[in-house]
CSV table of C-alpha atoms and ligand atoms in Angstrom, one decimal:
chain,number,residue,atom,x,y,z
E,10,MET,CA,102.2,60.7,141.6
E,11,TYR,CA,105.6,60.0,143.3
E,12,ASP,CA,107.9,62.6,144.6
E,13,ILE,CA,111.0,61.0,143.0
E,14,ILE,CA,111.3,58.1,140.5
E,15,ILE,CA,114.7,56.5,140.3
E,16,ILE,CA,115.5,54.6,137.2
E,17,GLY,CA,118.0,51.8,138.0
E,18,ALA,CA,118.4,49.7,141.2
E,19,GLY,CA,122.2,49.6,141.2
E,20,SER,CA,124.4,51.0,143.9
E,21,ALA,CA,123.7,54.7,142.8
E,22,GLY,CA,120.0,54.2,142.4
E,23,LEU,CA,119.5,52.4,145.7
E,24,THR,CA,121.6,54.9,147.6
E,25,ALA,CA,119.5,57.7,146.1
E,26,ALA,CA,116.4,55.9,147.3
E,27,ILE,CA,117.7,55.7,150.9
E,28,TYR,CA,118.5,59.4,150.9
E,29,ALA,CA,115.2,60.5,149.3
E,30,ILE,CA,113.1,58.4,151.7
E,31,ARG,CA,115.0,59.6,154.7
E,32,ALA,CA,114.0,63.1,153.5
E,33,SER,CA,110.3,61.9,153.7
E,34,LYS,CA,109.8,61.6,149.9
E,35,LYS,CA,107.6,59.1,148.2
E,36,VAL,CA,110.0,57.0,146.1
E,37,LEU,CA,109.6,54.6,143.2
E,38,VAL,CA,112.6,52.7,141.9
E,39,LEU,CA,112.3,51.1,138.4
E,40,GLU,CA,114.7,48.3,137.4
E,41,ALA,CA,114.8,46.5,134.1
E,42,LYS,CA,116.8,43.4,135.2
E,43,SER,CA,117.7,42.5,138.7
E,44,TYR,CA,118.9,44.7,141.6
E,45,GLY,CA,122.5,45.5,142.3
E,46,GLY,CA,123.8,46.5,138.8
E,47,GLN,CA,127.4,45.9,137.9
E,48,ILE,CA,128.7,45.4,141.4
E,49,VAL,CA,127.1,41.9,141.7
E,50,ASN,CA,129.8,40.7,139.3
E,51,THR,CA,132.6,41.5,141.7
E,52,LEU,CA,133.7,38.6,143.8
E,53,ASP,CA,135.4,40.5,146.6
E,54,ILE,CA,135.1,44.3,147.2
E,55,GLU,CA,138.2,45.4,149.1
E,56,ASN,CA,138.1,49.2,148.5
E,57,TYR,CA,134.7,50.3,150.0
E,58,PRO,CA,135.2,52.1,153.3
E,59,VAL,CA,134.7,50.2,156.6
E,60,GLU,CA,133.9,46.8,155.0
E,61,PRO,CA,137.3,45.2,154.2
E,62,HIS,CA,135.9,42.2,152.3
E,63,ILE,CA,132.3,41.7,151.0
E,64,SER,CA,131.1,40.1,147.8
E,65,GLY,CA,129.3,42.3,145.3
E,66,PHE,CA,126.2,40.2,145.6
E,67,ASP,CA,126.1,40.5,149.4
E,68,PHE,CA,126.7,44.3,149.1
E,69,ALA,CA,123.9,44.7,146.6
E,70,THR,CA,121.5,42.6,148.7
E,71,LYS,CA,122.2,44.5,151.9
E,72,LEU,CA,121.7,47.8,150.0
E,73,TYR,CA,118.5,46.5,148.3
E,74,ASN,CA,117.0,45.4,151.7
E,75,GLN,CA,118.1,48.7,153.3
E,76,ALA,CA,116.2,50.7,150.7
E,77,LYS,CA,113.2,48.4,150.8
E,78,ASP,CA,113.0,48.3,154.6
E,79,LEU,CA,113.0,52.1,154.7
E,80,GLY,CA,110.0,52.2,152.4
E,81,ALA,CA,111.2,52.3,148.8
E,82,GLU,CA,108.8,50.8,146.3
E,83,ILE,CA,110.9,48.8,143.8
E,84,VAL,CA,109.3,47.6,140.6
E,85,PHE,CA,110.9,45.5,138.0
E,86,GLU,CA,109.9,47.1,134.7
E,87,LYS,CA,112.0,48.3,131.8
E,88,VAL,CA,111.9,52.0,131.2
E,89,VAL,CA,111.6,52.9,127.5
E,90,ASP,CA,111.0,56.6,127.5
E,91,ILE,CA,110.8,59.7,129.7
E,92,ASN,CA,108.8,62.9,129.0
E,93,ASN,CA,109.1,66.3,130.6
E,94,LYS,CA,105.6,67.6,131.0
E,95,ASP,CA,103.9,69.4,134.0
E,96,SER,CA,105.4,66.5,135.9
E,97,LYS,CA,108.1,64.0,134.8
E,98,GLU,CA,106.6,61.1,133.0
E,99,VAL,CA,108.4,57.7,132.9
E,100,VAL,CA,107.1,55.1,130.4
E,101,THR,CA,107.9,51.4,131.0
E,102,THR,CA,107.0,48.5,128.8
E,103,LYS,CA,103.9,48.0,131.0
E,104,ASN,CA,102.9,51.4,132.7
E,105,THR,CA,103.4,55.1,132.8
E,106,TYR,CA,104.4,56.7,136.1
E,107,SER,CA,104.7,60.4,137.1
E,108,ALA,CA,106.9,62.1,139.6
E,109,LYS,CA,108.0,65.6,140.5
E,110,ALA,CA,111.7,64.7,140.0
E,111,LEU,CA,113.7,61.9,138.3
E,112,ILE,CA,117.1,60.4,138.9
E,113,ILE,CA,118.6,58.4,136.1
E,114,ALA,CA,120.9,55.7,137.5
E,115,THR,CA,121.0,53.2,134.7
E,116,GLY,CA,124.7,52.5,134.8
E,117,SER,CA,126.4,50.8,131.8
E,118,GLU,CA,126.4,47.5,129.9
E,119,ASN,CA,129.2,45.4,128.5
E,120,ARG,CA,130.8,46.6,125.2
E,121,LYS,CA,131.0,43.7,122.7
E,122,LEU,CA,133.7,42.9,120.2
E,123,GLY,CA,131.1,43.0,117.5
E,124,LEU,CA,132.0,39.7,115.9
E,125,SER,CA,129.3,37.9,113.9
E,126,ASN,CA,128.6,34.9,116.1
E,127,GLU,CA,129.5,36.6,119.5
E,128,ASP,CA,125.9,36.7,120.8
E,129,GLU,CA,125.1,33.1,120.1
E,130,LEU,CA,128.3,31.9,121.8
E,131,VAL,CA,127.5,33.7,125.1
E,132,GLY,CA,127.5,30.9,127.7
E,133,LYS,CA,129.1,28.6,125.2
E,134,GLY,CA,132.7,29.9,125.6
E,135,ILE,CA,132.1,33.7,125.5
E,136,SER,CA,131.7,35.5,128.8
E,137,TYR,CA,131.8,39.2,129.9
E,138,CYS,CA,132.3,38.3,133.6
E,139,ALA,CA,135.3,36.4,134.9
E,140,THR,CA,134.1,36.3,138.5
E,141,CYS,CA,130.8,34.9,137.4
E,142,ASP,CA,132.0,32.3,134.9
E,143,GLY,CA,135.6,31.7,135.7
E,144,ALA,CA,135.0,28.6,137.8
E,145,PHE,CA,133.7,26.8,134.6
E,146,TYR,CA,137.2,26.9,133.2
E,147,LYS,CA,139.2,25.1,135.9
E,148,GLY,CA,142.3,23.6,134.4
E,149,LYS,CA,141.3,24.9,130.9
E,150,THR,CA,142.8,27.4,128.4
E,151,VAL,CA,141.2,30.8,128.3
E,152,ALA,CA,141.9,34.2,126.8
E,153,VAL,CA,141.0,37.7,128.0
E,154,VAL,CA,140.7,40.6,125.6
E,155,GLY,CA,141.2,44.2,126.8
E,156,GLY,CA,143.8,46.4,128.4
E,157,GLY,CA,141.9,48.2,131.2
E,158,ASN,CA,141.6,47.4,134.9
E,159,THR,CA,138.8,44.9,134.2
E,160,ALA,CA,140.9,42.9,131.7
E,161,LEU,CA,143.9,42.9,134.0
E,162,GLU,CA,141.9,41.9,137.1
E,163,ASP,CA,140.0,39.2,135.2
E,164,ALA,CA,143.2,37.8,133.8
E,165,LEU,CA,144.8,37.8,137.2
E,166,TYR,CA,141.8,36.0,138.7
E,167,LEU,CA,141.7,33.5,135.9
E,168,THR,CA,145.4,32.6,136.3
E,169,ASP,CA,144.5,30.9,139.6
E,170,ILE,CA,141.8,28.8,137.9
E,171,ALA,CA,142.7,28.1,134.3
E,172,SER,CA,145.8,26.2,133.3
E,173,LYS,CA,146.7,28.9,130.7
E,174,VAL,CA,145.6,32.5,130.2
E,175,TYR,CA,146.2,34.6,127.1
E,176,LEU,CA,145.8,38.4,127.5
E,177,ILE,CA,145.1,40.0,124.2
E,178,HIS,CA,145.4,43.8,123.9
E,179,ARG,CA,145.1,46.0,120.9
E,180,ARG,CA,148.1,48.2,122.0
E,181,ASP,CA,151.4,47.5,123.7
E,182,GLU,CA,150.7,49.4,126.9
E,183,PHE,CA,147.9,48.9,129.4
E,184,ARG,CA,145.3,51.4,130.3
E,185,GLY,CA,144.8,49.6,133.7
E,186,GLU,CA,146.9,50.0,136.8
E,187,GLU,CA,150.6,49.2,136.7
E,188,SER,CA,150.5,47.3,140.0
E,189,THR,CA,147.9,44.8,138.6
E,190,ALA,CA,149.8,44.5,135.4
E,191,ASN,CA,153.0,43.7,137.4
E,192,ALA,CA,151.1,41.1,139.5
E,193,LEU,CA,150.0,39.5,136.3
E,194,LYS,CA,153.5,39.5,134.8
E,195,SER,CA,154.7,37.5,137.8
E,196,LYS,CA,152.3,34.6,137.0
E,197,SER,CA,153.8,31.6,135.2
E,198,ASN,CA,150.7,30.7,133.2
E,199,ILE,CA,150.0,34.0,131.5
E,200,GLU,CA,150.9,34.9,127.9
E,201,PHE,CA,150.6,38.5,126.6
E,202,ILE,CA,149.6,39.1,123.1
E,203,TYR,CA,150.1,42.8,122.3
E,204,ASN,CA,149.0,45.0,119.3
E,205,SER,CA,146.4,42.4,118.4
E,206,ASN,CA,142.7,42.1,118.0
E,207,VAL,CA,140.4,39.0,118.1
E,208,THR,CA,139.0,38.9,114.6
E,209,LYS,CA,137.1,35.6,114.5
E,210,LEU,CA,135.4,33.2,116.8
E,211,VAL,CA,135.7,29.6,115.7
E,212,ALA,CA,133.1,27.3,117.1
E,213,ASP,CA,131.2,24.1,116.6
E,214,GLU,CA,128.6,23.8,119.5
E,215,ARG,CA,131.0,25.8,121.6
E,216,LEU,CA,133.9,28.2,121.1
E,217,ASN,CA,137.0,26.2,120.3
E,218,SER,CA,139.5,28.7,119.0
E,219,ILE,CA,140.0,32.4,118.2
E,220,GLU,CA,141.6,34.1,115.3
E,221,VAL,CA,144.0,36.9,116.4
E,222,THR,CA,145.3,39.5,114.0
E,223,ASN,CA,148.3,41.6,114.8
E,224,LYS,CA,148.7,45.2,113.7
E,225,ASP,CA,151.4,44.1,111.3
E,226,GLY,CA,148.8,41.9,109.4
E,227,SER,CA,150.0,38.5,110.7
E,228,VAL,CA,147.2,36.2,111.7
E,229,LYS,CA,147.2,33.2,114.1
E,230,ASN,CA,144.7,30.8,115.5
E,231,ILE,CA,144.7,30.0,119.2
E,232,SER,CA,142.8,27.1,120.7
E,233,VAL,CA,140.8,28.2,123.7
E,234,ASP,CA,138.0,26.9,125.8
E,235,GLY,CA,136.8,30.3,126.8
E,236,LEU,CA,137.1,34.0,125.8
E,237,PHE,CA,136.5,36.7,128.4
E,238,VAL,CA,135.6,40.0,126.8
E,239,ALA,CA,136.7,43.0,128.9
E,240,VAL,CA,136.8,45.9,126.5
E,241,GLY,CA,134.9,48.4,128.5
E,242,ARG,CA,131.3,49.4,129.0
E,243,ILE,CA,128.6,51.5,127.3
E,244,PRO,CA,126.4,53.9,129.3
E,245,GLU,CA,122.8,52.9,129.2
E,246,ASN,CA,121.4,56.3,128.2
E,247,GLN,CA,119.9,55.6,124.8
E,248,ASN,CA,116.3,55.9,126.0
E,249,PHE,CA,116.9,59.4,127.3
E,250,ALA,CA,118.9,60.9,124.5
E,251,LYS,CA,116.0,62.9,123.0
E,252,LEU,CA,115.7,64.9,126.2
E,253,ILE,CA,119.0,64.7,128.1
E,254,ASN,CA,122.3,66.1,126.8
E,255,LEU,CA,124.9,63.3,126.4
E,256,ASP,CA,128.6,63.7,125.6
E,257,GLU,CA,130.3,62.2,122.6
E,258,SER,CA,130.7,58.8,124.3
E,259,GLY,CA,127.0,58.7,125.4
E,260,TYR,CA,127.5,59.7,129.1
E,261,VAL,CA,125.0,62.2,130.6
E,262,GLU,CA,126.5,65.7,130.8
E,263,ALA,CA,126.2,66.7,134.4
E,264,LYS,CA,128.7,68.2,136.9
E,265,GLU,CA,129.2,67.1,140.6
E,266,ASP,CA,125.7,68.4,141.4
E,267,CYS,CA,124.3,65.5,139.2
E,268,LEU,CA,121.8,67.9,137.5
E,269,THR,CA,121.2,67.3,133.8
E,270,ASN,CA,120.2,70.0,131.3
E,271,VAL,CA,116.5,69.5,132.4
E,272,PRO,CA,115.5,71.0,135.7
E,273,GLY,CA,114.3,68.3,138.0
E,274,ILE,CA,116.1,65.5,136.2
E,275,PHE,CA,119.2,64.2,137.8
E,276,VAL,CA,121.8,61.5,137.0
E,277,ALA,CA,123.8,59.3,139.3
E,278,GLY,CA,126.5,56.7,138.9
E,279,ASP,CA,128.4,55.2,136.0
E,280,ASN,CA,126.2,56.6,133.2
E,281,ARG,CA,127.3,60.2,134.2
E,282,ARG,CA,130.3,61.9,132.6
E,283,LYS,CA,133.0,61.7,135.3
E,284,GLU,CA,136.6,60.9,136.0
E,285,VAL,CA,136.4,58.0,138.5
E,286,ARG,CA,133.9,55.2,138.2
E,287,GLN,CA,134.0,53.2,141.4
E,288,LEU,CA,131.5,51.8,143.8
E,289,VAL,CA,132.1,54.7,146.2
E,290,THR,CA,131.6,57.3,143.6
E,291,ALA,CA,128.4,55.6,142.5
E,292,THR,CA,126.9,55.7,146.0
E,293,SER,CA,128.2,59.3,146.4
E,294,ASP,CA,126.4,60.3,143.2
E,295,GLY,CA,123.2,58.7,144.6
E,296,ALA,CA,123.4,60.8,147.7
E,297,ILE,CA,124.1,64.0,145.8
E,298,ALA,CA,121.4,63.4,143.2
E,299,ALA,CA,118.8,62.6,145.8
E,300,THR,CA,119.7,65.6,148.0
E,301,ASN,CA,119.4,67.9,145.1
E,302,ALA,CA,116.2,66.3,143.9
E,303,VAL,CA,114.7,66.9,147.3
E,304,LYS,CA,115.8,70.5,147.3
E,305,TYR,CA,114.3,70.9,143.8
E,306,ILE,CA,110.9,69.5,145.0
E,307,ASN,CA,110.9,71.6,148.1
E,308,ASN,CA,111.3,74.7,146.0
E,309,LEU,CA,108.5,73.9,143.6
I,403,NAP,P1,138.3,50.6,130.1
I,403,NAP,O1,139.1,51.2,131.2
I,403,NAP,O2,137.5,51.6,129.3
I,403,NAP,O3,139.2,49.7,129.2
I,403,NAP,C1,138.7,49.1,128.1
I,403,NAP,C2,139.9,48.4,127.4
I,403,NAP,O4,139.4,47.7,126.3
I,403,NAP,C3,140.9,49.4,126.9
I,403,NAP,O5,142.2,48.8,127.1
I,403,NAP,C4,140.7,49.4,125.4
I,403,NAP,O6,141.8,49.6,124.6
I,403,NAP,C5,140.1,48.1,125.1
I,403,NAP,N1,139.1,48.1,124.0
I,403,NAP,C6,138.0,49.0,123.9
I,403,NAP,N2,137.3,48.6,122.8
I,403,NAP,C7,137.9,47.6,122.2
I,403,NAP,C8,137.7,46.8,121.1
I,403,NAP,N3,136.6,47.0,120.3
I,403,NAP,N4,138.5,45.8,120.8
I,403,NAP,C9,139.6,45.5,121.6
I,403,NAP,N5,139.9,46.3,122.7
I,403,NAP,C10,139.0,47.3,123.0
I,403,NAP,O7,137.2,49.6,130.7
I,403,NAP,P2,137.3,48.7,132.0
I,403,NAP,O8,138.5,48.0,132.1
I,403,NAP,O9,136.0,47.9,132.0
I,403,NAP,O10,137.1,49.7,133.2
I,403,NAP,C11,136.0,50.7,133.3
I,403,NAP,C12,136.2,51.6,134.5
I,403,NAP,O11,136.1,50.9,135.7
I,403,NAP,C13,137.6,52.2,134.4
I,403,NAP,O12,137.5,53.5,134.9
I,403,NAP,C14,138.4,51.3,135.4
I,403,NAP,O13,139.5,52.0,136.0
I,403,NAP,C15,137.3,51.0,136.4
I,403,NAP,N6,137.7,49.8,137.1
I,403,NAP,C16,138.3,49.9,138.3
I,403,NAP,C17,138.7,48.7,139.0
I,403,NAP,C18,139.4,48.9,140.3
I,403,NAP,O14,139.7,50.0,140.7
I,403,NAP,N7,139.7,47.8,141.0
I,403,NAP,C19,138.4,47.5,138.5
I,403,NAP,C20,137.7,47.4,137.2
I,403,NAP,C21,137.4,48.6,136.6
I,403,NAP,P3,142.7,51.0,124.6
I,403,NAP,O15,143.4,51.0,125.9
I,403,NAP,O16,143.5,50.8,123.4
I,403,NAP,O17,141.6,52.1,124.5
């Protein structure tokens, strides 16, 4: 029996582990993929206090080592279910673990366009991470789809690598920051395609062009070597939905105390309903969730 099981070894989960261990609790962190979560895809973090420049991978590795060195047990198994019995039960594909309190810090996954051959073209022209895959498109033609900060930043990053970048957005104004949009507009190799959706991926072995349909019904085909999909993220809460209250978009309903509708079950990071999803708010959630989980256990 653990004191606290943390589901997810991203920035929120690993910070929660640090706080829980420093409060003398026995902690297990369960992670389905690899440590670090979403931040490992960021090439250069410029907005985390104290560290003016650090890569997402280095940040995640330092955080992982910090949690491990303090004594967190970190096990790579996918959680498929949780139960609220006398203790909290966490079921993975291999084992069942119990704890007095849980912290769900599973983050979010890429939203897909939903086109028929999208999955099979991942790594063959389709990417969800410009900082991971952009270098493969040096001197080539690429498109980015989306209108949020990720799409704008991805497009800006790619203008320095690719010879030509199309930014395709379904509306005529961006959701992302104006300053990034303005920086993008100053580039000579960007072309904006507004009020349009990517409606078809044309490929042989690899993606070679995309069909783009405008709101007015007109359709055009654009030759591209790569398409970067940046249309937002989906919270990874599906496995908890039978027990935990989610909002209409699938985020865990919890206020700043990070407590869910179930006593002893907390949430931290991007899969919580909140206004600002940043690295600093993910680590902040981790600290709050762990502190409140410790209080909960101490009052049992
Ligand atoms: P987002 O803000 O949710 O933007 C998603 C974009 O994709 C929107 O423009 C949306 O269009 C479009 N979209 C959604 N579904 C689509 C579909 N099926 N087909 C075509 N377009 C679709 O997601 P994000 O850009 O990944 O950002 C997520 C969060 O991280 C945001 O809070 C963002 O501010 C934050 N972020 C911050 C930074 C930074 O501060 N440096 C960097 C990256 C991300 P509509 O606009 O029409 O809805």
